[in-house]
Short mmCIF file of C-alpha atoms in Angstrom, two decimals:
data_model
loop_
_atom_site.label_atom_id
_atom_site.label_comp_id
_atom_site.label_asym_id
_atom_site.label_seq_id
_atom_site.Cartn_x
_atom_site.Cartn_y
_atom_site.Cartn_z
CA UNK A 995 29.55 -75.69 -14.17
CA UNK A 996 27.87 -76.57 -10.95
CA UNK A 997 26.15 -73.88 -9.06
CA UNK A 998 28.64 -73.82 -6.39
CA UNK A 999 31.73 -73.32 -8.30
CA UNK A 1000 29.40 -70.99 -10.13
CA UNK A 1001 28.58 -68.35 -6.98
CA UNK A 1002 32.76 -68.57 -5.88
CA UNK A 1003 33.73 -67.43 -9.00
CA UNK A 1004 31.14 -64.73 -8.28
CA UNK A 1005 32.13 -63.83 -4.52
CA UNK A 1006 35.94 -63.12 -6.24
CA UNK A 1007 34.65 -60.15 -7.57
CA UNK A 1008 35.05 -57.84 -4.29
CA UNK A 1009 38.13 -59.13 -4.63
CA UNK A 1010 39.53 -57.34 -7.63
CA UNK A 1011 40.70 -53.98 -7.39
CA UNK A 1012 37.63 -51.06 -8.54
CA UNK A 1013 40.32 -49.10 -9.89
CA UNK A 1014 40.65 -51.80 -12.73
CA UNK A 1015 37.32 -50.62 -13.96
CA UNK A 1016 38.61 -46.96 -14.74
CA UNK A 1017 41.79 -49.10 -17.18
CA UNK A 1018 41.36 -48.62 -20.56
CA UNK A 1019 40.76 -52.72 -22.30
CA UNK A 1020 43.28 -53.28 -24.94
CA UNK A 1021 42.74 -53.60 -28.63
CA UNK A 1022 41.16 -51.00 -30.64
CA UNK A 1023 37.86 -49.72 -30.28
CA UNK A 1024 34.72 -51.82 -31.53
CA UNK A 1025 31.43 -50.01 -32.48
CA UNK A 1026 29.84 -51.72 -29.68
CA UNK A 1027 32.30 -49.65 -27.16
CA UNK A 1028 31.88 -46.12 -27.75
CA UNK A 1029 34.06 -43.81 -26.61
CA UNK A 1030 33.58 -42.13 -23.48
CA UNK A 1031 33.05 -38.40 -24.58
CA UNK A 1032 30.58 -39.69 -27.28
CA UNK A 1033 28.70 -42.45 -24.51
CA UNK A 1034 26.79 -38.96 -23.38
CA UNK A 1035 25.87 -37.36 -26.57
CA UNK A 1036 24.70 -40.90 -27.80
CA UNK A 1037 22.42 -41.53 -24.72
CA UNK A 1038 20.95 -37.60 -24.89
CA UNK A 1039 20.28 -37.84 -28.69
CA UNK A 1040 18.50 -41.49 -28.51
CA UNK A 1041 16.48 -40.47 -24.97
CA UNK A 1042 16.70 -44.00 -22.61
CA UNK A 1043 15.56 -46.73 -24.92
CA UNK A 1044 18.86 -45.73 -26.93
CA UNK A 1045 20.68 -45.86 -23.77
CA UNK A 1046 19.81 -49.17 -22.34
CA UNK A 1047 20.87 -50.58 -25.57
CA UNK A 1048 24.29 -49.28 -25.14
CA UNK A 1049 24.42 -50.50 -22.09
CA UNK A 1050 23.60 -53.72 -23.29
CA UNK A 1051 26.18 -53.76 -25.86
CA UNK A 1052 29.08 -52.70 -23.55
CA UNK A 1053 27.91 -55.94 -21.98
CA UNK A 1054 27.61 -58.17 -24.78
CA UNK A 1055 31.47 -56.81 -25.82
CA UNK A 1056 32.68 -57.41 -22.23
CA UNK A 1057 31.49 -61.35 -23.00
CA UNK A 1058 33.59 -61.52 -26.05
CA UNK A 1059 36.52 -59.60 -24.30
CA UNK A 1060 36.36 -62.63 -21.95
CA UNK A 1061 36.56 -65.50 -24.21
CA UNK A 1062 39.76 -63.69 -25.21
CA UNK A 1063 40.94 -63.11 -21.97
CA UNK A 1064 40.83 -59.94 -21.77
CA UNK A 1065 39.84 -57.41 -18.64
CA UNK A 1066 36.43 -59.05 -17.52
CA UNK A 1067 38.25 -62.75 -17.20
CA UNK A 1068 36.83 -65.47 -14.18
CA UNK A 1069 37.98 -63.55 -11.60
CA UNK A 1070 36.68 -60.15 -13.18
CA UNK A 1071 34.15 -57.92 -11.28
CA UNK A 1072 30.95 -59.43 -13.55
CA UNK A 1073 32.30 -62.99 -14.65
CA UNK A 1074 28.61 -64.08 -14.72
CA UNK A 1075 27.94 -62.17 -18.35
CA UNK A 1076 30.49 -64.72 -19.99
CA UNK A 1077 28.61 -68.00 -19.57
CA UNK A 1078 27.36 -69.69 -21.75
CA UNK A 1079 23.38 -70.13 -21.91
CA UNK A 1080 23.37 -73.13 -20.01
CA UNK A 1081 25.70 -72.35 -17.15
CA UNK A 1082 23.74 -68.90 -17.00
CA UNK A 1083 20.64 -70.54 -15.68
CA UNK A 1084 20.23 -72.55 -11.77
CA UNK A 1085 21.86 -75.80 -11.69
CA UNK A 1086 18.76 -78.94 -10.84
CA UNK A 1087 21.37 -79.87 -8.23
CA UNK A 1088 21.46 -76.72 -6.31
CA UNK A 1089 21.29 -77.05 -2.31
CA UNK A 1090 17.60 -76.55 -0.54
CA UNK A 1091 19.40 -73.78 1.82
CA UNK A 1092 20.83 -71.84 -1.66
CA UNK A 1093 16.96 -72.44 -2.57
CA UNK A 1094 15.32 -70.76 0.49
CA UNK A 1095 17.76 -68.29 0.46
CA UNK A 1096 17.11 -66.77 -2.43
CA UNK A 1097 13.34 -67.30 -1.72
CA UNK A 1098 13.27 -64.87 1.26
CA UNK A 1099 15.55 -62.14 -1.16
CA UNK A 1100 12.46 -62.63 -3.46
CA UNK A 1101 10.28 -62.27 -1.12
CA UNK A 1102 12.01 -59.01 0.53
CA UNK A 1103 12.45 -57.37 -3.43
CA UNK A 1104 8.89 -58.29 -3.94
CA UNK A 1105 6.81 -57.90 -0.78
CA UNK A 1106 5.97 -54.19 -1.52
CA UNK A 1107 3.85 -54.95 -4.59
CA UNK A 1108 2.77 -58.56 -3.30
CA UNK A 1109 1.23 -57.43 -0.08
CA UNK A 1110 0.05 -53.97 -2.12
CA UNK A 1111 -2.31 -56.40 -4.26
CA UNK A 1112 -2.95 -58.51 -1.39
CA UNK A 1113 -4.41 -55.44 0.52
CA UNK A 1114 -6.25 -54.81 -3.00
CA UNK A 1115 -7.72 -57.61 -3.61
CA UNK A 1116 -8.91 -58.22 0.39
CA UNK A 1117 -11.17 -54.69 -0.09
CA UNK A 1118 -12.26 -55.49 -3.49
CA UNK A 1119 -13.85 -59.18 -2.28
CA UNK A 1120 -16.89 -59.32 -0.36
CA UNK A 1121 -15.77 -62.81 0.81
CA UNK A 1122 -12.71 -60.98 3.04
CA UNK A 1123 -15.12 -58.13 4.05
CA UNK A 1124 -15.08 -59.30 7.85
CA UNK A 1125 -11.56 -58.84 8.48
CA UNK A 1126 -10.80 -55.67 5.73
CA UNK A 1127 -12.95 -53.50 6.88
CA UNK A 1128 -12.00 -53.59 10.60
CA UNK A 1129 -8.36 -53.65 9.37
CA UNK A 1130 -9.39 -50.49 7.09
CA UNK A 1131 -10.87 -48.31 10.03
CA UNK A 1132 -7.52 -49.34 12.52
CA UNK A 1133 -5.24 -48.17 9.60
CA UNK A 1134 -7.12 -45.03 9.45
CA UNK A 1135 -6.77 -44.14 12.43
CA UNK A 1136 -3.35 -45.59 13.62
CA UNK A 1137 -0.41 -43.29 14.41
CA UNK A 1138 2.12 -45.37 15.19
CA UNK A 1139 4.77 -45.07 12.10
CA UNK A 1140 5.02 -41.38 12.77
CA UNK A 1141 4.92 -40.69 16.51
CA UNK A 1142 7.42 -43.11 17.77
CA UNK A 1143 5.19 -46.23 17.77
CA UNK A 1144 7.61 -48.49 16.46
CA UNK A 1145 9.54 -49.04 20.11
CA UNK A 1146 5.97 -50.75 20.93
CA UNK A 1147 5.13 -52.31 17.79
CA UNK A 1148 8.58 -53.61 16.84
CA UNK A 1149 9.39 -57.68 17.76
CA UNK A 1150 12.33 -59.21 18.80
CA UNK A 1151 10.99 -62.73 17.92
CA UNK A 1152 9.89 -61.73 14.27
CA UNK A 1153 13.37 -59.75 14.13
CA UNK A 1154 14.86 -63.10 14.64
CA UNK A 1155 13.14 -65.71 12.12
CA UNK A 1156 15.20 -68.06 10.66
CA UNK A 1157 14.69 -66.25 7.43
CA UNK A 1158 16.41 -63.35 8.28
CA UNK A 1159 19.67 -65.42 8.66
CA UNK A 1160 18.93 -66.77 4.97
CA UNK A 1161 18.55 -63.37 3.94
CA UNK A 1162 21.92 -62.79 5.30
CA UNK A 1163 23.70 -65.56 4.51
CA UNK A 1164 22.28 -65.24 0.23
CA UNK A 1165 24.96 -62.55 -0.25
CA UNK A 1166 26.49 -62.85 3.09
CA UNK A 1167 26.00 -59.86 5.02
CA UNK A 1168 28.62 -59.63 7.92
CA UNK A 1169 28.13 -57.22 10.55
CA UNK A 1170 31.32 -56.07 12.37
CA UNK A 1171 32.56 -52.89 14.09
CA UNK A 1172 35.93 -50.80 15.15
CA UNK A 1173 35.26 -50.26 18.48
CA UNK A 1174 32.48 -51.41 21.12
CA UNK A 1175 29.48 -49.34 21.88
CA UNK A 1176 28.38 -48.52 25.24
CA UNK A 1177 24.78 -49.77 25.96
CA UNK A 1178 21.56 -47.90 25.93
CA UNK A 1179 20.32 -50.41 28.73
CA UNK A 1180 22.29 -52.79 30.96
CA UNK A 1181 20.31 -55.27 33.54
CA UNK A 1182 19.02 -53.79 36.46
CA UNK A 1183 20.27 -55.57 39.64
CA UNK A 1184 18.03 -55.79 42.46
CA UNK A 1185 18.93 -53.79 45.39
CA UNK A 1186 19.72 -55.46 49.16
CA UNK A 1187 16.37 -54.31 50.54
CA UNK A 1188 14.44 -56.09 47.13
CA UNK A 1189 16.52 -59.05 47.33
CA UNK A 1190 15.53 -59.67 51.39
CA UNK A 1191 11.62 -58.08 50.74
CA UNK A 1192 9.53 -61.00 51.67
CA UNK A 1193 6.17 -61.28 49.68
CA UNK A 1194 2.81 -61.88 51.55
CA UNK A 1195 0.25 -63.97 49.73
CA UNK A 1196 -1.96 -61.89 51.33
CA UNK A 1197 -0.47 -58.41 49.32
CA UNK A 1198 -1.66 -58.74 45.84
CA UNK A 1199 0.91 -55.73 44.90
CA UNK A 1200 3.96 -58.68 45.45
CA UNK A 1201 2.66 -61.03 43.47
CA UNK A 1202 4.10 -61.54 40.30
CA UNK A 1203 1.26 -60.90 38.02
CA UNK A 1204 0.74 -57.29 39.34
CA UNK A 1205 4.82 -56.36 40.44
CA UNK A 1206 6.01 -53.78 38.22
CA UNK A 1207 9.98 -53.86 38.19
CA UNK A 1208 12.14 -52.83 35.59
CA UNK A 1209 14.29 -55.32 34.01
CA UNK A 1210 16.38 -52.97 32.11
CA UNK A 1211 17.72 -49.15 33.24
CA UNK A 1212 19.43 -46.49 31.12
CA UNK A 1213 23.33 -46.56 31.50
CA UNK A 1214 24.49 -45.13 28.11
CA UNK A 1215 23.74 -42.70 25.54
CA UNK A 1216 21.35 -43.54 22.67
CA UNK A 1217 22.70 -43.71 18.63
CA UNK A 1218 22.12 -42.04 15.69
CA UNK A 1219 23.63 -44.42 12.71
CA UNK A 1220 24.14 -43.65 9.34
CA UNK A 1221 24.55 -45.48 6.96
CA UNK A 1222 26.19 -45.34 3.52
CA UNK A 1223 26.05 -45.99 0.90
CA UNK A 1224 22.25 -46.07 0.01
CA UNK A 1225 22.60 -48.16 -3.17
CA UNK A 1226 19.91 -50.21 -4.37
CA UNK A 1227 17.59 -50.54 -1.45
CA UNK A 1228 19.95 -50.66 1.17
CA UNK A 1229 20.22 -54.29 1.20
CA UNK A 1230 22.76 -54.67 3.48
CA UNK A 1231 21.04 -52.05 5.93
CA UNK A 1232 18.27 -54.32 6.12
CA UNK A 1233 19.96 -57.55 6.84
CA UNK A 1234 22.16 -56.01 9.30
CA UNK A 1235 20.58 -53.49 11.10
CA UNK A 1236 16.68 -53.92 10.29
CA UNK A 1237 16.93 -57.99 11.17
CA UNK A 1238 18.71 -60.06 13.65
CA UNK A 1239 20.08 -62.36 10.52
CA UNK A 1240 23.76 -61.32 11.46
CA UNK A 1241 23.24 -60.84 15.01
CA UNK A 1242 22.85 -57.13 16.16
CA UNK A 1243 21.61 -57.89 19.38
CA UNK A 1244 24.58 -60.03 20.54
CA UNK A 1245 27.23 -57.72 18.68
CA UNK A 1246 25.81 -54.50 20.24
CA UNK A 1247 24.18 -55.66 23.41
CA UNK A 1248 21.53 -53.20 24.75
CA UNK A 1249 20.90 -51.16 21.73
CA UNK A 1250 17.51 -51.02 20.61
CA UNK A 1251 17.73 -49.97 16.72
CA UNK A 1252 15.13 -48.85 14.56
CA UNK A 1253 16.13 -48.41 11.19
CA UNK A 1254 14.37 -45.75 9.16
CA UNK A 1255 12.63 -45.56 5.52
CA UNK A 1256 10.77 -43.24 3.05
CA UNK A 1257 7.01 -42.23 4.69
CA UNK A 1258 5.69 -43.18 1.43
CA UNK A 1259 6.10 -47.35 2.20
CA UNK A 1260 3.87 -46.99 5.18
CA UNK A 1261 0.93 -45.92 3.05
CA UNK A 1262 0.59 -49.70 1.94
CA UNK A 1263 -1.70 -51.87 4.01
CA UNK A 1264 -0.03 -54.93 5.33
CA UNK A 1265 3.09 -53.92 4.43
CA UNK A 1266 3.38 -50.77 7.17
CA UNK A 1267 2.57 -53.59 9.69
CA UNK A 1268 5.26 -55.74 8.37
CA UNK A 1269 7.69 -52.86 8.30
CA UNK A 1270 6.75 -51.56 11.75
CA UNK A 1271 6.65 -55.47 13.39
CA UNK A 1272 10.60 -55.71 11.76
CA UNK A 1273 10.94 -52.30 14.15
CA UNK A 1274 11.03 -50.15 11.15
CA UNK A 1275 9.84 -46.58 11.03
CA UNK A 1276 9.28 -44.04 8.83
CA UNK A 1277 11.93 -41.41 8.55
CA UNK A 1278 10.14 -38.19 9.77
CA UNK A 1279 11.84 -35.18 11.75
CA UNK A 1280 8.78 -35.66 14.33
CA UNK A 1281 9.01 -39.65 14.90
CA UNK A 1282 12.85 -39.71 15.20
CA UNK A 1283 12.49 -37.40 17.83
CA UNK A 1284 10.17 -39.52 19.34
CA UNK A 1285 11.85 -42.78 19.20
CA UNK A 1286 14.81 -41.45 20.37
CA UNK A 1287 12.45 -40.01 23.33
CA UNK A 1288 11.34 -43.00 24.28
CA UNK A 1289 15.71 -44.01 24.67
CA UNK A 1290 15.80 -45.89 21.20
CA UNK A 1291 18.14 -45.58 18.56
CA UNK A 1292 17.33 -45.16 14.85
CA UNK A 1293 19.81 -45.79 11.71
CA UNK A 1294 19.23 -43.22 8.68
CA UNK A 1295 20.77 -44.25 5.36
CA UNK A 1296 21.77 -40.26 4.98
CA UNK A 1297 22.12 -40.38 0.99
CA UNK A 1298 18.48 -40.80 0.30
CA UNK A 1299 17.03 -41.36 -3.52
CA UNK A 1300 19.80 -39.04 -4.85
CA UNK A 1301 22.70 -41.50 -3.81
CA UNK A 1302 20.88 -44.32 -5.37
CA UNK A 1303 20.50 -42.73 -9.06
CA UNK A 1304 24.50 -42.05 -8.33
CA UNK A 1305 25.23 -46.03 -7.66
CA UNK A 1306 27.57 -47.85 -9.97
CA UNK A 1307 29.59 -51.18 -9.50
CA UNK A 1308 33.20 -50.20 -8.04
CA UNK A 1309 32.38 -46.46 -6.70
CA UNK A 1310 31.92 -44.94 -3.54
CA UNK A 1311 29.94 -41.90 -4.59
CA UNK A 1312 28.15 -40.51 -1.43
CA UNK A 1313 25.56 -37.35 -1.35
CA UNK A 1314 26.52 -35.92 2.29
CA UNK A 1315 27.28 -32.46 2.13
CA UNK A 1316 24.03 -30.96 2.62
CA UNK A 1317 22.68 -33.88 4.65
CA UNK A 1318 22.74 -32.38 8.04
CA UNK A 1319 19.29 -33.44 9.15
CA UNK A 1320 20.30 -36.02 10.80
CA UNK A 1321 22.98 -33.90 13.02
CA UNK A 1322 19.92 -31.40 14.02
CA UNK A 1323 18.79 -34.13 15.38
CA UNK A 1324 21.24 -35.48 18.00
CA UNK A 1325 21.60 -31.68 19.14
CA UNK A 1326 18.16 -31.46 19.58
CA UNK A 1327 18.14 -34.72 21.90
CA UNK A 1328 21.43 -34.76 23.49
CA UNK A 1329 23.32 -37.53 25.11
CA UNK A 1330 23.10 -39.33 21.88
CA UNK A 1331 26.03 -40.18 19.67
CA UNK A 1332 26.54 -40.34 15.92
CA UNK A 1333 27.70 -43.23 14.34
CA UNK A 1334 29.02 -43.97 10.69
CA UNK A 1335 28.31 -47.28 9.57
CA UNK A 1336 29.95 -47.92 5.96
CA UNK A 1337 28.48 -51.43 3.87
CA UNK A 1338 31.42 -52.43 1.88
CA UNK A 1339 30.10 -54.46 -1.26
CA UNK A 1340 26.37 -52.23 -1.34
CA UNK A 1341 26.83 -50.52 -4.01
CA UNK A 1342 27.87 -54.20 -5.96
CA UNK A 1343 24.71 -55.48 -5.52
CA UNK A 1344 23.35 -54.13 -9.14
CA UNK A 1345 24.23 -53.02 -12.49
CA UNK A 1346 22.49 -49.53 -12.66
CA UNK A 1347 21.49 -47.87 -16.39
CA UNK A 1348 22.82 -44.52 -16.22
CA UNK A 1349 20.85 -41.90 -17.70
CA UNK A 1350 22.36 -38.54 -18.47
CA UNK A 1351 20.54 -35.13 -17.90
CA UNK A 1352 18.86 -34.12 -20.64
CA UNK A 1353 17.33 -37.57 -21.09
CA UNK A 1354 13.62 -38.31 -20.74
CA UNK A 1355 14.25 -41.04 -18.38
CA UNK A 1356 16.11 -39.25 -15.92
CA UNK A 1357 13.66 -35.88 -15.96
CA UNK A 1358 11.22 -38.82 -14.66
CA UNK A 1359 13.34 -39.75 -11.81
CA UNK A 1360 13.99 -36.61 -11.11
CA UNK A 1361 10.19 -35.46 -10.94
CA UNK A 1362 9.38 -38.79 -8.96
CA UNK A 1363 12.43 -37.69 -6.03
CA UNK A 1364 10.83 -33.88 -6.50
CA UNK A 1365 6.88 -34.81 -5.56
CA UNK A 1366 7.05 -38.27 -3.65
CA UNK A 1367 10.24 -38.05 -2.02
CA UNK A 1368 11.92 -41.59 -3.92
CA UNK A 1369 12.54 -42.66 -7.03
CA UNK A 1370 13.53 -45.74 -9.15
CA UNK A 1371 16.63 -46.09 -10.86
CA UNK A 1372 17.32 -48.47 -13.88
CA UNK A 1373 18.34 -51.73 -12.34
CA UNK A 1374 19.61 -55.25 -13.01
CA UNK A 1375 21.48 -57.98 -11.94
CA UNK A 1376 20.41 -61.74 -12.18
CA UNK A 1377 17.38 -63.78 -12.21
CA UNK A 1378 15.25 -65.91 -10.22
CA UNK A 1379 16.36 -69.10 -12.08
CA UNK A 1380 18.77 -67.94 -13.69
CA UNK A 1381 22.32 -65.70 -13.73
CA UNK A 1382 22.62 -63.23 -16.65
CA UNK A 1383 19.63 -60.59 -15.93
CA UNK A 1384 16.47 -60.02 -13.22
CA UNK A 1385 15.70 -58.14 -10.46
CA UNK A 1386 17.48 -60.40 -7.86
CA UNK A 1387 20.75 -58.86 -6.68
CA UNK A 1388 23.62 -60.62 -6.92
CA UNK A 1389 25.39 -63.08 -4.39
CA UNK A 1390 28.16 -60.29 -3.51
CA UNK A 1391 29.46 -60.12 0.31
CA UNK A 1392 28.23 -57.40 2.03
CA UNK A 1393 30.39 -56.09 5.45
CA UNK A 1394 28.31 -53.55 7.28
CA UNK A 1395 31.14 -51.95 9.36
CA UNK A 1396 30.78 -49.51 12.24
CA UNK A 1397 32.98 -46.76 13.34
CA UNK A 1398 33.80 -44.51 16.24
CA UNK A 1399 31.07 -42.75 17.73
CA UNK A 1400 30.71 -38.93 18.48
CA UNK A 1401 29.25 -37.98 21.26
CA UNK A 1402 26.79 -35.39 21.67
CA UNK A 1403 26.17 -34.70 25.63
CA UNK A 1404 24.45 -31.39 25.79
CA UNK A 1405 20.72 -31.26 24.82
CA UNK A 1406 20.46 -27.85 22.49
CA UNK A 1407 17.15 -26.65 21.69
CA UNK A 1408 17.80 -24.67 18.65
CA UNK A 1409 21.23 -25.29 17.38
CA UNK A 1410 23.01 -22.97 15.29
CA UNK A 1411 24.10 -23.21 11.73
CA UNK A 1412 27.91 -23.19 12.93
CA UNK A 1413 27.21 -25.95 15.71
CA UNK A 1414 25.74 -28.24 13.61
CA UNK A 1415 28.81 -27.51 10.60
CA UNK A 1416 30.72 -28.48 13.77
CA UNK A 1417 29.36 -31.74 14.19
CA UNK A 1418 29.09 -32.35 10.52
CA UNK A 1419 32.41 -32.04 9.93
CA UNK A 1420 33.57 -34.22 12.69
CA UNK A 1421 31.17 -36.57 11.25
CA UNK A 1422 32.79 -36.46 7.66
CA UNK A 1423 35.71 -37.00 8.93
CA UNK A 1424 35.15 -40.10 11.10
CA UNK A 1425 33.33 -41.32 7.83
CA UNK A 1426 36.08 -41.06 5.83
CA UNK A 1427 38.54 -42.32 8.80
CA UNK A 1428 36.09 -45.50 8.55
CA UNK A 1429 36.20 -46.39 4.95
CA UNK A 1430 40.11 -45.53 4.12
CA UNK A 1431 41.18 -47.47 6.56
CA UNK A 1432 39.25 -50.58 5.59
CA UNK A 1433 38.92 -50.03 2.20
CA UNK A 1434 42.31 -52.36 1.01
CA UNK A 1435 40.61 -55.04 3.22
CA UNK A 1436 37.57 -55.39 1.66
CA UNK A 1437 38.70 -54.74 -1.64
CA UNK A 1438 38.50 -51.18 -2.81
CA UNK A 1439 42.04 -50.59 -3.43
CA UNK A 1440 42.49 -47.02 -3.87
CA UNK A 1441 39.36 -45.75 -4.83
CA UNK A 1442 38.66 -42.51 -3.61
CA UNK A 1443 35.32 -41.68 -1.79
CA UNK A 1444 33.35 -38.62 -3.66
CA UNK A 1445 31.14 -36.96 -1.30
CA UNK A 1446 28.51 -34.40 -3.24
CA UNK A 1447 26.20 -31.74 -2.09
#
């Protein structure tokens, strides 16, 4: 099977309906598939190890319920566990553009730890002593990831690398909306008396190299986006929003966007400076208040570490109803207007180990979210070279869809609890307006969206 015929078999898997998952599979019940009421009990008593060997069995079960045609067949939701060995692993004859693009997801999966060592390794040689230690003392003593900092240090030209559109184009990511947005900015047009000002050679204030004219003045309101749901990284988030791979700027002219992420990233060397070049900024109380200060807008992926450990292929579970940070935030600004932004396909990205409560595993991630804010759920989807398992998310489509903003106009300095339930429930229910009436399109059928505390 050629790599190509490989990756459409795997795009027709957003194309099945998620309710299939919840069908019972005919036949009687192996000892490989469990039944559901015992899956728990099994995965408590055994602790994870026990647990990620169920999970591998359910797969290795799904295989043989595909040679038989059964409910995982080519066009099932993960076709890629019934290959055989060969056709599991990158074809010698796959395109230089599939290459590179899943060279820059790599990179993007990987960067964290590479440019952690990097950093690491720079301090620890005497060789690179020249450039670390200056680079030490300025990341001291810079601010700029938590006091708004990003609207200078982000770039529009490193925002729009051709890698970025490889990114995109690896699973795609589309970006799309319901309705236009109103721009932040909008050109400035010179007035009658600038347009007939003669300059004097002899006035050093007209020449070009000291005139100080805005290009740009502030016609519309500024954004607050969120995003759901968080999945795996956000992947879609990234390409869409925190890139220009798919185009924000020429989709939603006049918006400056800077995307938000865990304070705990921007701790690396190198990699805070790659984040913050990308426009990307650490999700603090004090720096979105500042970026959207300084007439920027910022996208928050609202469900945070605890939607991630929720993630499974086919659901829509979302952790929202206690999220109201976020709505503080654009009554505490004013003129600023809330967005929902739903990523069909983000939650498809990877297969996710679920641990229950009383395991080991899962007291871990839940001590990890408790003392560092994040955590790091049991992932897996396909490899670098090859199909069947890795770290590399699968080649799923990804539509990053906005909906109708809310508008906020009134600037309230210390909003009650009952204004901002106000908001949040007009939020909620644009949010849900958003997803149910896309969701046939893109391929949820009638799965229901579970929001949770």
């Amino acid at each position: 099977m050629r790599d190509t015929e490989f990756e459409q078999k795997l795009r027709q898997r957003t194309r099945v309906d998620r309710t299939e998952l919840t069908k019972p599979v005919s036949g009687s019940t192996t000892p490989d598939t469990p039944l559901p009421e015992d899956d728990d009990k099994a995965k408590a008593k055994g602790g994870f190890f026990n647990s990620l060997r169920d999970e591998m069995s359910s797969y290795r079960s799904d295989r043989s319920r595909k040679s038989s045609g059964g409910q995982f067949g080519e066009e099932g939701l993960v076709p890629h566990y019934g290959l055989p060995r060969l056709d599991a692993c990158c074809s010698i004859q796959t395109p230089m553009r599939r290459r590179l693009q899943t060279a820059v997801v790599a990179w993007h999966i990987s960067s964290f730890v590479f440019l952690a060592v990097l950093s690491i390794y720079a301090l620890s040689n005497p060789m690179l002593w020249f450039a670390s230690i200056p680079y030490t003392i300025y990341f001291i003593f810079d601010r700029a990831p938590g006091n708004g900092g990003v609207v200078k240090r982000g770039s529009h030209w490193f925002r729009s690398l051709p890698i970025w559109t490889w990114y995109c184009e690896y699973f795609p990511i589309n970006l799309d909306r319901t309705t236009p947005l109103k721009p932040t900015y909008t050109e400035k047009k010179p007035s009658p008396s600038e347009k007939t000002k003669k300059s004097s050679i002899f006035n050093p204030k007209s020449w070009k190299l000291f005139r100080r004219t805005e290009k740009y003045e502030l016609t519309g309101p500024r954004y607050i986006f969120g995003y759901h749901p968080h999945g795996i990284g956000a992947l879609g988030a990234f390409g869409a929003i925190g890139t220009e791979g798919c185009g924000w700027s020429k989709k939603f002219p006049g918006i400056n966007v800077s995307l938000m992420t865990l304070v705990a990233q921007f701790h690396v060397p190198l990699y805070r400076d790659y984040l913050l070049a990308l426009g990307i900024s650490a999700v603090t109380r004090k720096n979105s208040l500042k970026v959207l200060e300084r007439n920027h807008s910022i996208c928050i992926v609202v469900g945070g570490a605890r939607e991630s450990l929720m993630s499974s292929i086919g659901s829509v579970d979302l952790v929202l109803k206690r999220r109201k940070g976020f709505i503080r935030l654009a009554l505490e600004s004013g003129n600023v207007s809330l967005v929902p932004v739903f990523g069909f396909g983000e939650t498809d990205c990877y297969n996710i180990v679920h641990t229950s409560e009383n395991s080991f595993s899962h007291k871990v991630q839940l001590w990890m979210k408790k003392n560092y804010g994040f955590t790091i759920p049991i992932f897996y989807a396909r490899g670098l070279f090859n199909y069947d398992f890795g770290f590399l998310p699968f080649r799923t489509p990804i539509t990053v869809l906005t909906g109708n903003p809310i508008y906020v106009e009134k600037k309230i300095s210390n909003p009650t609890p009952e204004q901002v339930d106000h908001y949040h429930d007009l939020y909620v229910e644009e949010l849900k307006k958003l997803y149910y009436d896309n969701r046939h399109k893109y391929g949820y059928g009638t799965v229901e969206m579970q929001i949770a505390g």
